[in-house]
Short mmCIF file of C-alpha atoms and ligand atoms in Angstrom, two decimals:
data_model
loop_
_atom_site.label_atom_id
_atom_site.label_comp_id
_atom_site.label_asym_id
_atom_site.label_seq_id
_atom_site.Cartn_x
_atom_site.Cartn_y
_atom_site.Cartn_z
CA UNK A 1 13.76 18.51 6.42
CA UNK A 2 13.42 17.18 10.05
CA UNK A 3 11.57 14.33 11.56
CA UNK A 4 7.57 14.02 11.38
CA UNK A 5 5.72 12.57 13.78
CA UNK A 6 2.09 12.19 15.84
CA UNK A 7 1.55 12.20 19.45
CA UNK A 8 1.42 8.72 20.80
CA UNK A 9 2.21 5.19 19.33
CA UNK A 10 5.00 2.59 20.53
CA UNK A 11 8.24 1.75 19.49
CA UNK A 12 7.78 -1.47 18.46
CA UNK A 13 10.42 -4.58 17.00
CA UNK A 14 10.53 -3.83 13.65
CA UNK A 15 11.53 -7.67 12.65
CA UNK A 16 12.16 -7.11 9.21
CA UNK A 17 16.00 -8.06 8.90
CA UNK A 18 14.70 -11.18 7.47
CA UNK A 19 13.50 -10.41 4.02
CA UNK A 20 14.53 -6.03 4.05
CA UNK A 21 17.43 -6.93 1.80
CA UNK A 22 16.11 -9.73 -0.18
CA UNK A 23 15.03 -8.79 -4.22
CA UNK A 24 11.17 -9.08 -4.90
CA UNK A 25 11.33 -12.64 -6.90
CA UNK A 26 8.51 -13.83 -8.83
CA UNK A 27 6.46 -16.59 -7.21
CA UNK A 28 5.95 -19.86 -9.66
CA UNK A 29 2.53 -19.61 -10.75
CA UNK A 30 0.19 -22.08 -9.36
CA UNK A 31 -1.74 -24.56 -11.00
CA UNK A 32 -4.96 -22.77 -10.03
CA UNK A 33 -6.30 -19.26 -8.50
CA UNK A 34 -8.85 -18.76 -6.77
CA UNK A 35 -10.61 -15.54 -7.26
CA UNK A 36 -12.71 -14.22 -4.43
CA UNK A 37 -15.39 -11.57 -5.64
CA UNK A 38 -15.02 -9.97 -2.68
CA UNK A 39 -11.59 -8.13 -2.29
CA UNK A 40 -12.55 -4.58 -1.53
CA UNK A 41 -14.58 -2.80 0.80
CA UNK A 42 -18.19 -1.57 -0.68
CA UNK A 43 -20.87 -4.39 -3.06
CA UNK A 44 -18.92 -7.50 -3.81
CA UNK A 45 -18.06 -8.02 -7.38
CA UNK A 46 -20.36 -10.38 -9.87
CA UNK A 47 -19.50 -12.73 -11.85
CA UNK A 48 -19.36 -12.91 -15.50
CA UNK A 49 -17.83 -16.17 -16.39
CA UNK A 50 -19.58 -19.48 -16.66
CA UNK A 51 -17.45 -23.05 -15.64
CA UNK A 52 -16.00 -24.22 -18.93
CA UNK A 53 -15.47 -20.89 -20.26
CA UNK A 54 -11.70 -20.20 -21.76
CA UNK A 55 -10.60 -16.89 -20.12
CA UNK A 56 -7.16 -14.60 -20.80
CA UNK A 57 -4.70 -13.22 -18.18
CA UNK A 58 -6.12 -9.70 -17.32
CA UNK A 59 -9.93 -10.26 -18.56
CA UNK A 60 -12.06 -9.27 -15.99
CA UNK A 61 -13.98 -12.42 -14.69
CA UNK A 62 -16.21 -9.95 -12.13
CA UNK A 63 -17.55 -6.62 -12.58
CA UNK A 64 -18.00 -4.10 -10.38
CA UNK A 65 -21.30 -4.15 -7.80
CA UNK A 66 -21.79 -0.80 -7.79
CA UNK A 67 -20.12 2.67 -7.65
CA UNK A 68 -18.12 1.67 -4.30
CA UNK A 69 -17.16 -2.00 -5.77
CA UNK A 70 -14.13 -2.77 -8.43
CA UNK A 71 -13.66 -5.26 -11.06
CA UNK A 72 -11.74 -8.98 -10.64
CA UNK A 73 -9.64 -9.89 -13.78
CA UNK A 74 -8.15 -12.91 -14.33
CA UNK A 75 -4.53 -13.53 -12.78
CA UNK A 76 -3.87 -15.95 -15.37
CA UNK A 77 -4.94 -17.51 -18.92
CA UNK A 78 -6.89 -20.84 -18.21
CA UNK A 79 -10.37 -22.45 -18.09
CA UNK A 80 -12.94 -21.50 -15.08
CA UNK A 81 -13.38 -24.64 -13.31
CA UNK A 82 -15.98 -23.95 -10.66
CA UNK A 83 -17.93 -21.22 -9.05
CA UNK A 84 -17.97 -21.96 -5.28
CA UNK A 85 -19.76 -20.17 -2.60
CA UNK A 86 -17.59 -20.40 0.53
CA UNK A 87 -17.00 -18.87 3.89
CA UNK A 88 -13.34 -17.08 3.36
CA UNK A 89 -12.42 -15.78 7.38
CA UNK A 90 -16.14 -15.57 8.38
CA UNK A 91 -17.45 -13.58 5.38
CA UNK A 92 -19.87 -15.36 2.81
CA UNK A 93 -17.69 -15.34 -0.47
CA UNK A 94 -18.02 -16.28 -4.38
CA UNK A 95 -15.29 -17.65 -5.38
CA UNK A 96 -14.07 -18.50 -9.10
CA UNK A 97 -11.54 -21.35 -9.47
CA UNK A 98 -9.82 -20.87 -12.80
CA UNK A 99 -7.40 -23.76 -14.21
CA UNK A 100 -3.83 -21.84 -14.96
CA UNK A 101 -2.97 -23.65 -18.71
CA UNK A 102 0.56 -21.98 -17.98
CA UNK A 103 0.63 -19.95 -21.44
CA UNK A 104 -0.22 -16.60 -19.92
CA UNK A 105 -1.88 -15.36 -22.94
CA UNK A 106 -2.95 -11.62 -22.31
CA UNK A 107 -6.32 -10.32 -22.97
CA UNK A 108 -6.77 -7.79 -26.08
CA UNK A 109 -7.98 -4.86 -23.49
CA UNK A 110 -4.41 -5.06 -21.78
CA UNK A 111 -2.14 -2.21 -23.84
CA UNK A 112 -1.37 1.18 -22.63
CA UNK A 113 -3.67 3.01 -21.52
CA UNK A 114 -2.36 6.56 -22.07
CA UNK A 115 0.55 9.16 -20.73
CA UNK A 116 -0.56 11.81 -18.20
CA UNK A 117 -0.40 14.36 -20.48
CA UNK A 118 -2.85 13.45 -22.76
CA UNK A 119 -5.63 11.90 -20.55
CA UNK A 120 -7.97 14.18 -18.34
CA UNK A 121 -9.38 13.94 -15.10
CA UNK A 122 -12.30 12.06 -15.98
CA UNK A 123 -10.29 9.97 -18.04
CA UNK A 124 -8.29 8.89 -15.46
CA UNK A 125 -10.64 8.32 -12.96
CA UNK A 126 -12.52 6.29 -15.19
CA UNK A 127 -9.60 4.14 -16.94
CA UNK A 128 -9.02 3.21 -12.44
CA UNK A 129 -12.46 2.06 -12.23
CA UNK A 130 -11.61 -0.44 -14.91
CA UNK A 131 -8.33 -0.91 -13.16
CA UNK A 132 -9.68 -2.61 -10.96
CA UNK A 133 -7.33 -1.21 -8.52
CA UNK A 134 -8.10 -0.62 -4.80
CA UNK A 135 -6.32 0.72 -1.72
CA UNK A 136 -3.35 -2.88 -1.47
CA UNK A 137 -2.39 -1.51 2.03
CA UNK A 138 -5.19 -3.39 3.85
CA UNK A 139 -7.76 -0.80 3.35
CA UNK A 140 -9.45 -2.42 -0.16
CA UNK A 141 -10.91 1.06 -0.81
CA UNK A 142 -11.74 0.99 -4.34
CA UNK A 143 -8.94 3.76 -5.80
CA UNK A 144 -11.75 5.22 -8.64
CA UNK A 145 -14.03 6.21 -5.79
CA UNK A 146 -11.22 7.55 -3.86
CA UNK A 147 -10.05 10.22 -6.07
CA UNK A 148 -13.75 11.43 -6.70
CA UNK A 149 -14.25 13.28 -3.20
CA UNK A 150 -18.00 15.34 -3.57
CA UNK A 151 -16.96 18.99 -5.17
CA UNK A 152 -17.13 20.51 -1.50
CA UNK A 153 -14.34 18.75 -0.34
CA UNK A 154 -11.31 20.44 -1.51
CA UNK A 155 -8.60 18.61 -1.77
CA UNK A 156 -4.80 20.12 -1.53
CA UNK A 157 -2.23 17.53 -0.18
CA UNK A 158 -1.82 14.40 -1.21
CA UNK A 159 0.45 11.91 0.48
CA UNK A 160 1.66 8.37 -0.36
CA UNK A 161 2.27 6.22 2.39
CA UNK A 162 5.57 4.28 2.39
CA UNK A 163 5.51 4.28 6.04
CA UNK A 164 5.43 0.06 5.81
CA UNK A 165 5.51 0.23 10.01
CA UNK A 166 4.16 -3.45 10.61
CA UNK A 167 6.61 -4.80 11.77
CA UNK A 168 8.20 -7.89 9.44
CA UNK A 169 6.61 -6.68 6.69
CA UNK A 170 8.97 -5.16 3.60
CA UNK A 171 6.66 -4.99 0.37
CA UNK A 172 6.77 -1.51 0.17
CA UNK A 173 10.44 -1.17 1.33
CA UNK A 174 11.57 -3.59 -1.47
CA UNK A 175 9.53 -1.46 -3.96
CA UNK A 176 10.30 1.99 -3.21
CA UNK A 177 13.86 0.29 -4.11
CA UNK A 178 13.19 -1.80 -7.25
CA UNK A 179 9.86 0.05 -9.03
CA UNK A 180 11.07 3.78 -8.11
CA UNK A 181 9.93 4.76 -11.07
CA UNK A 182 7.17 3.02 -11.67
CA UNK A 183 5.90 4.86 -8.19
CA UNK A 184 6.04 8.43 -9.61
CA UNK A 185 4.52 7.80 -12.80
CA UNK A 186 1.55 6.78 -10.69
CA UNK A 187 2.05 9.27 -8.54
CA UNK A 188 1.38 11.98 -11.74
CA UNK A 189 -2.26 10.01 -13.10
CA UNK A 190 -3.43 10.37 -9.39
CA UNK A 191 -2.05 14.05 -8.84
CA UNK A 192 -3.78 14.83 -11.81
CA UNK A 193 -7.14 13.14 -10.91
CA UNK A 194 -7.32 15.31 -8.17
CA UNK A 195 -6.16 18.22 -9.05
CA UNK A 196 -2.97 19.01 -7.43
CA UNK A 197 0.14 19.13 -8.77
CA UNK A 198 2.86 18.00 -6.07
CA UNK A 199 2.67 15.21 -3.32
CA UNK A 200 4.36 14.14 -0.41
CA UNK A 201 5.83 10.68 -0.33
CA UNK A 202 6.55 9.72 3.56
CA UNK A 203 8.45 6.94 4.59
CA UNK A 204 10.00 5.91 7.73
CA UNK A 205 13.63 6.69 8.60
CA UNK A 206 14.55 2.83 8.96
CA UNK A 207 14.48 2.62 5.35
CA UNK A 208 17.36 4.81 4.69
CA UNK A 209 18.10 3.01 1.35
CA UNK A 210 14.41 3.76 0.36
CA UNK A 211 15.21 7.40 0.84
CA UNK A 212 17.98 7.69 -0.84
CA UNK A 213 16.49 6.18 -3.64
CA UNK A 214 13.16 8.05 -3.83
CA UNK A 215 15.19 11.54 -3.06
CA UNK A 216 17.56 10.72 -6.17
CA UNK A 217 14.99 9.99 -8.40
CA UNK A 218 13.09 13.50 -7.74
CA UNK A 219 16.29 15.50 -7.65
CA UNK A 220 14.82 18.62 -9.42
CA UNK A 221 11.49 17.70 -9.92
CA UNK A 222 9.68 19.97 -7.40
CA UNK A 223 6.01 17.57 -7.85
CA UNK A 224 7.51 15.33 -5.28
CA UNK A 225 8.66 15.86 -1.36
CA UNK A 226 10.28 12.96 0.20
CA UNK A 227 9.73 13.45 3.57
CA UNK A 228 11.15 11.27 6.70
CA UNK A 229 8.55 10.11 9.48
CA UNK A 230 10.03 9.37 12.54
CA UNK A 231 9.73 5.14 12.94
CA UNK A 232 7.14 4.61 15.31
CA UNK A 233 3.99 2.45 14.80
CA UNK A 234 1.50 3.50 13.91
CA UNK A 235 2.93 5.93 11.89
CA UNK A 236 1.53 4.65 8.58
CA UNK A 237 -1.66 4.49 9.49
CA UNK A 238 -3.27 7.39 7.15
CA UNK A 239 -4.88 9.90 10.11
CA UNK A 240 -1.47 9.59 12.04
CA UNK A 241 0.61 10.01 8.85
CA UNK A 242 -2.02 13.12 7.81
CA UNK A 243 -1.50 14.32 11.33
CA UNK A 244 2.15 14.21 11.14
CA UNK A 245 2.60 15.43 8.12
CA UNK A 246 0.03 18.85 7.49
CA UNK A 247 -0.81 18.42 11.85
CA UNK A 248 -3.87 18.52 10.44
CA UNK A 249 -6.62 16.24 12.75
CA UNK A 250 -9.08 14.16 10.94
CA UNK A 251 -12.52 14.43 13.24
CA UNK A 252 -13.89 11.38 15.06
CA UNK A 253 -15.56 9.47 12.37
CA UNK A 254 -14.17 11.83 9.83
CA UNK A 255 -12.59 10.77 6.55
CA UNK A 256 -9.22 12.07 5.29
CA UNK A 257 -11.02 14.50 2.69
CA UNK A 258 -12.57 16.22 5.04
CA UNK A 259 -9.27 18.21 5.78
CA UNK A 260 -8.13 18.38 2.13
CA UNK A 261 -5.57 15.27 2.21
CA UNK A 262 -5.97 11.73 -0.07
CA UNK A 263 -3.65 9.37 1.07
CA UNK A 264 -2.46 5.85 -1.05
CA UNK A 265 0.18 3.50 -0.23
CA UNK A 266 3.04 2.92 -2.22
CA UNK A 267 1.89 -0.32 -4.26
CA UNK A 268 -1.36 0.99 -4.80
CA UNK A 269 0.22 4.24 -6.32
CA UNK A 270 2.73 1.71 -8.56
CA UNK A 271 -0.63 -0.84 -9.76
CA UNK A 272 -1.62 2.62 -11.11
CA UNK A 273 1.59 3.00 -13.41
CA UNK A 274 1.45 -0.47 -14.59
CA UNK A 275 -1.86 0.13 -15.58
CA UNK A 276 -1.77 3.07 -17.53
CA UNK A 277 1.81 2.43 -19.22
CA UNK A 278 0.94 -1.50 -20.09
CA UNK A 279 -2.83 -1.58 -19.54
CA UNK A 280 -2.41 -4.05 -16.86
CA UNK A 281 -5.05 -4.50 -14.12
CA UNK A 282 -4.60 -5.21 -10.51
CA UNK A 283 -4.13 -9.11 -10.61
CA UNK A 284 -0.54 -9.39 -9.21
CA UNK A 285 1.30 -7.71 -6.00
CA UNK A 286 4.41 -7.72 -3.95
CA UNK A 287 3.87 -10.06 -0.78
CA UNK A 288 6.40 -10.57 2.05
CA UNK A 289 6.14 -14.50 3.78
CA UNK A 290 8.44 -14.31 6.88
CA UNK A 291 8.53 -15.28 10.27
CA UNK A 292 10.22 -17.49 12.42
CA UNK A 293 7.69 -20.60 11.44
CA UNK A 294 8.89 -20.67 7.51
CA UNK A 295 12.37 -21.77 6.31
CA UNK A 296 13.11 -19.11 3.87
CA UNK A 297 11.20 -16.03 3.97
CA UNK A 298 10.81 -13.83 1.02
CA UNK A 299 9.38 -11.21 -0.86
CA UNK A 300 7.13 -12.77 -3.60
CA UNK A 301 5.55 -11.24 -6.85
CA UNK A 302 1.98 -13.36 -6.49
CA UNK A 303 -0.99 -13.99 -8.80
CA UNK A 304 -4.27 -12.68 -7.16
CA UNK A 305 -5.85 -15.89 -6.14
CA UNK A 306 -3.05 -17.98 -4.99
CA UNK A 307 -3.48 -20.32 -2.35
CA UNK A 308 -1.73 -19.88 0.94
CA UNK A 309 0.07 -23.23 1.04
CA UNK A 310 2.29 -21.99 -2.92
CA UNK A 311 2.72 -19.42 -0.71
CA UNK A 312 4.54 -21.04 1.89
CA UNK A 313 6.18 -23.77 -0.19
CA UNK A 314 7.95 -21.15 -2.46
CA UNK A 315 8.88 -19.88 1.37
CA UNK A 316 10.85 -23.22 1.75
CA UNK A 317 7.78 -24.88 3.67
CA UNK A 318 7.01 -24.74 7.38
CA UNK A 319 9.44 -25.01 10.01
CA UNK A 320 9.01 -27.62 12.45
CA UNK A 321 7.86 -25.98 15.15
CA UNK A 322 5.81 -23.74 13.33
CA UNK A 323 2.29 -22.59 15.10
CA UNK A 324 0.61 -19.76 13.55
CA UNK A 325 -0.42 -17.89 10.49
CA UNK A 326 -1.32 -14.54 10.41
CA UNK A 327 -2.53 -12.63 6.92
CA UNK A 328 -0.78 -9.60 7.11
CA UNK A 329 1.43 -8.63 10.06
CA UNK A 330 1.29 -8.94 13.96
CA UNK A 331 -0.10 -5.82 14.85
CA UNK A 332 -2.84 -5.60 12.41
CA UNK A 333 -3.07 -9.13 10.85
CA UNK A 334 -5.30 -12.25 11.19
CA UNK A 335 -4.93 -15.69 12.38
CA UNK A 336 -5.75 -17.81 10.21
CA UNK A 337 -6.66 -21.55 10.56
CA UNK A 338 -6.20 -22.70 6.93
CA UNK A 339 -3.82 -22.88 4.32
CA UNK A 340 -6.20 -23.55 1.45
CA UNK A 341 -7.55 -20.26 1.45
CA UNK A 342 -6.25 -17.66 -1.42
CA UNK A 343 -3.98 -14.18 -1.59
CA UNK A 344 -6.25 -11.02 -2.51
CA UNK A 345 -5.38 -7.59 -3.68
CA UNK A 346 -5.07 -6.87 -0.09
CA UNK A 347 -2.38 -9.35 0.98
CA UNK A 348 0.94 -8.02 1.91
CA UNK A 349 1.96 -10.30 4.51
CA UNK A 350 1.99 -14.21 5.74
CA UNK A 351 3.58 -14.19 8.61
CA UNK A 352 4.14 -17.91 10.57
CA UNK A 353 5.60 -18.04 14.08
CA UNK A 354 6.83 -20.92 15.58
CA UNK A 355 6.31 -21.31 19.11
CA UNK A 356 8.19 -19.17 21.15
CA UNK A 357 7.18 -16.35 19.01
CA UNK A 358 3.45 -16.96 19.13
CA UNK A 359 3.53 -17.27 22.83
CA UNK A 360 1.33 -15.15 24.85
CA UNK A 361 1.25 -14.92 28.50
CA UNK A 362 -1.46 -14.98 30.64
CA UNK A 363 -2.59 -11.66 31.34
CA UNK A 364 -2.67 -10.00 35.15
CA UNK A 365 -4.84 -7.78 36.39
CA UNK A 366 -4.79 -4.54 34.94
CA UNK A 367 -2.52 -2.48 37.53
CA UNK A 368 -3.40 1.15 36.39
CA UNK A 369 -0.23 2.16 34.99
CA UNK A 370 -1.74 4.33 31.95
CA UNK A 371 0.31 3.19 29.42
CA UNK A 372 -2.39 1.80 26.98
CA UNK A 373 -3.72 5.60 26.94
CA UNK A 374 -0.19 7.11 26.58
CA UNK A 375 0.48 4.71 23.35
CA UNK A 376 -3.29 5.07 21.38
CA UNK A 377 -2.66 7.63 18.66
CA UNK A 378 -6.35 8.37 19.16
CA UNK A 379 -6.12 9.44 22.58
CA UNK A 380 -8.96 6.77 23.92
CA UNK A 381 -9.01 4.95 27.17
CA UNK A 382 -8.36 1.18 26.67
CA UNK A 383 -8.30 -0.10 29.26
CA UNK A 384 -11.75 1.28 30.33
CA UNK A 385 -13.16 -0.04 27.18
CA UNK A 386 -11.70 -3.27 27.61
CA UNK A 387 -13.19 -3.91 31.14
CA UNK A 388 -16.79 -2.40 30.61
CA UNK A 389 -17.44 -4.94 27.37
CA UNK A 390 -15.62 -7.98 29.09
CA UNK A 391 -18.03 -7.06 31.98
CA UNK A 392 -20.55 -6.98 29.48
CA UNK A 393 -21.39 -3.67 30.25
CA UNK A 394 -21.65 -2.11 26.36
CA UNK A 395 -23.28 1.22 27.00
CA UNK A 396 -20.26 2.16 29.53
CA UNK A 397 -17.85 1.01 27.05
CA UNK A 398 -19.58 2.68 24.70
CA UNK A 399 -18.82 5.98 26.56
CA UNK A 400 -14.97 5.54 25.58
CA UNK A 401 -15.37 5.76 21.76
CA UNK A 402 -14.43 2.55 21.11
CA UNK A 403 -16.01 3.09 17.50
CA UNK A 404 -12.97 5.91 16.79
CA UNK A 405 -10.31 3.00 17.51
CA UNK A 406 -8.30 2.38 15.11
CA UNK A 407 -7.14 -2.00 16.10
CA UNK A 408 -3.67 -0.69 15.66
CA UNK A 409 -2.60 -2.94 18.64
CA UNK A 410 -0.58 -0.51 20.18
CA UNK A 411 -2.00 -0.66 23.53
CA UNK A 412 -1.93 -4.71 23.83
CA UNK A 413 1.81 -4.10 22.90
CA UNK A 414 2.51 -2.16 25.45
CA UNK A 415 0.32 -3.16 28.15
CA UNK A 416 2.93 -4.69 31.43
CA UNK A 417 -0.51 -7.13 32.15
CA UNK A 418 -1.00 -8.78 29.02
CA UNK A 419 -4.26 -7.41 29.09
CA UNK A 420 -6.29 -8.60 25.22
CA UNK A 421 -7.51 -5.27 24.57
CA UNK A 422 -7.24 -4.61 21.37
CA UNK A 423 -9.47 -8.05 21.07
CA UNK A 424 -12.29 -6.68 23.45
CA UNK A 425 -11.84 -3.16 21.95
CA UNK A 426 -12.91 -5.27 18.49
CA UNK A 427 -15.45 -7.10 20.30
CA UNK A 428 -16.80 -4.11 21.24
CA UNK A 429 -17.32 -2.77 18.40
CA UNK A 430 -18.63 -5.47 16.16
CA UNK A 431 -21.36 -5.93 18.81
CA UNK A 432 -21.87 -1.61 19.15
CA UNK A 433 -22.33 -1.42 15.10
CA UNK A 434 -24.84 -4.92 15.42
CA UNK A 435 -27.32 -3.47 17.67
CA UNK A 436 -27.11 -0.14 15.46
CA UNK A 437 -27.91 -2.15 12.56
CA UNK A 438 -31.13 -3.93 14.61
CA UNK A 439 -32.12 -0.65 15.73
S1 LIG B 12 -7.45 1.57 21.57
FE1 LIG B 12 -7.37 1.08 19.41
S2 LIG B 12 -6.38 2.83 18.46
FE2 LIG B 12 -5.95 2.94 20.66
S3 LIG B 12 -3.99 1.87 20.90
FE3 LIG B 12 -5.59 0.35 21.23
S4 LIG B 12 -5.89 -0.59 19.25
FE4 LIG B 12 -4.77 1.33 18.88
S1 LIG B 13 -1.52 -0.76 30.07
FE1 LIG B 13 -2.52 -2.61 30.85
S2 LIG B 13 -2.08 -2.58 33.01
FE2 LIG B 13 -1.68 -0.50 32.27
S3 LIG B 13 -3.65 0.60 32.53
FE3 LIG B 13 -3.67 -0.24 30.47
S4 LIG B 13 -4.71 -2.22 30.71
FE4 LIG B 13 -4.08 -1.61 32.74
#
């Protein structure tokens, strides 16, 4: 099988030498988690647990808000200390402080679940909405709602993403190697959810051990195709992957069903083994802490609801000349301004530079060169976006599509004038969807 690929994208430093070949090790739990009630896109979650109230590891502490919401469970056994309303990166946020008594005493509704053979579709589907398991590649997409596309979309192809191309980041790597298993009996419960009976499982060819692994573990089993994408960023993200791997194009504004194809990262795909072979819920995940700013960067197994700071003290603290934090990676991640702020299902990646690394020039004028169009997988115009909304001039920009952009970063990575256009591309947009909303 040759190389996949998608038209544009940037060859970018992968940076991941530093933890790629380090074991997933289990992070010592923290005193306290903090669970936010707001981990996944759609209603936030509500509480059902009062302060003072004894709760077990796995109970779920918040149900669902709705259809397009998913449960919180408990990440550890303890007593719920408070129930704080706080601002978590800009959003409005209940959070539920629970006091970690160290015992990790399961709840009763944590056994298995049931094998593949014996559940149904419906089954499954529902046993994932009390998963509450949700897309843990940055996406938060509640998995339950996922794998029940409206009966006119067909769906044929289904794809798991172990294309891990932020840079520094190696969660999936490091499971593809250590829970290959675990992956494809996930992989079966969602197959059969939606009806198909093989998948593709893509990863990037600068994971060559991942390969390996993945292609020995399918050898005669003709449910699974390993299949190498070329490394290029963004190659994981799921209309470039779809693209790359069926050349299928998802329309502007389009959703992957709409030409057949579901797509679910790797760790999502493994939370759904655990939870049907040992009836655990999504309340732990694989996390990578790297970068030049900590001391020993690893690949943690973390408690939903752990603060930052355990984070980076299992890491071996801060380096001295450490500068920034970014949740998730560099392309696609956050700055953050706070350690006291607590992991999600979502989190991945802490990455801390130190200086030199979080240095950014000053950009230039923009000298025409074309290069931000030549790198967007999604064929838009950057840098005319870019200097119609810093011109304050939204209805031109508005005539680029800056709503079909995708924040992959690409085009500030490549751009020879520093240009921050990925940041007025996002500007843009938040400010485009605002007046929509007043409207
Ligand atoms: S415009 Fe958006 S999608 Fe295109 S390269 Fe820039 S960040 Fe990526
Ligand atoms: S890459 Fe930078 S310098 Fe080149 S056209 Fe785009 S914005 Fe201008």
């Amino acid at each position: 099988m040759g190389l996949f690929t998608f038209r544009g994208g940037a060859q970018v430093p992968h940076s991941k030498e530093r933890t790629e070949k380090k074991p997933i090790v289990n992070c010592p739990p923290p005193e306290a988690v903090f669970l936010s009630m707001r981990q996944h896109i759609g209603a936030p979650a509500k509480v059902v647990v009062q302060p003072g109230e004894e709760v077990l590891k796995g109970q779920v502490i918040g149900q669902a808000g709705g259809f397009v919401s998913a449960h919180i469970h408990s990440s550890v056994s303890g007593t719920v200390k408070k129930i704080h309303n706080m601002k978590v990166m800009g959003v409005d946020t209940t959070v539920v402080e629970i006091s970690n008594d160290g015992n990790e005493t399961w709840h009763e509704s944590v056994k298995k679940i049931g094998d593949v053979a014996d559940l149904t579709k419906e089954e499954i589907r529902k046993g994932l909405a009390e998963s509450g398991i949700v897309g843990m590649g940055g996406a938060g997409f509640p998995l339950h709602v996922k794998l029940s596309p409206p009966p006119e979309k067909v769906i044929d192809t289904f794809i798991i993403n172990g294309a891990e191309c932020e840079p520094y980041l190696t969660t999936d790597h490091r499971l593809m190697l250590e829970g290959t298993e675990g992956i494809l009996l996930g992989a079966r419960f969602v197959m059969k959810a939606l009806g198909v009976d093989s998948c593709y499982i893509a990863v990037e060819d600068n994971k060559p051990d991942a390969i390996d692994a993945l292609k020995n573990a399918v050898k005669g089993d003709n449910a699974f195709q390993v299949v190498s994408v070329r490394t290029k960023y963004p190659q994981g993200a799921e209309k470039q992957l779809i693209n790359a791997i069926t050349k299928r194009e998802v329309p502007s504004g389009g959703l992957p069903m709409d030409v057949g194809c579901v797509v679910s990262n790797i760790a999502t795909v493994y939370a759904v083994g655990e939870y049907f072979e040992k009836g655990i819920p999504l309340i732990e995940r694989v996390c990578t802490v790297t970068g030049s700013g900590v001391n020993e960067p690893v690949n943690l197994r973390i408690k939903n609801g752990t603060k930052l700071s355990h984070l980076i003290s299992t890491a071996g603290g801060l380096s001295e000349d450490a500068v920034k934090v970014i949740l998730g990676g560099p392309m696609m991640g956050n700055a953050v301004d706070s350690l006291d702020i607590a992991s999600t299902k979502t989190t991945g990646g802490l990455l801390v530079l130190n200086e030199e690394d979080a240095r950014i020039p000053e950009p230039t004028a923009c000298m025409r060169c074309g290069r931000c169009s030549d790198v967007c997988p999604v064929f838009l115009q950057p840098a005319y976006i870019s200097f119609y909304t810093l011109q304050g001039n939204l209805a031109r920009a508005e005539k680029y599509h800056p709503l079909d952009c995708i924040e992959c970063g690409s085009c500030s990575f490549i751009c020879p004038a520093k240009r921050p256009l990925v940041h007025s591309i996002r500007v843009a947009k938040r400010q485009i969807l605002e007046n929509r909303k007043k409207s």
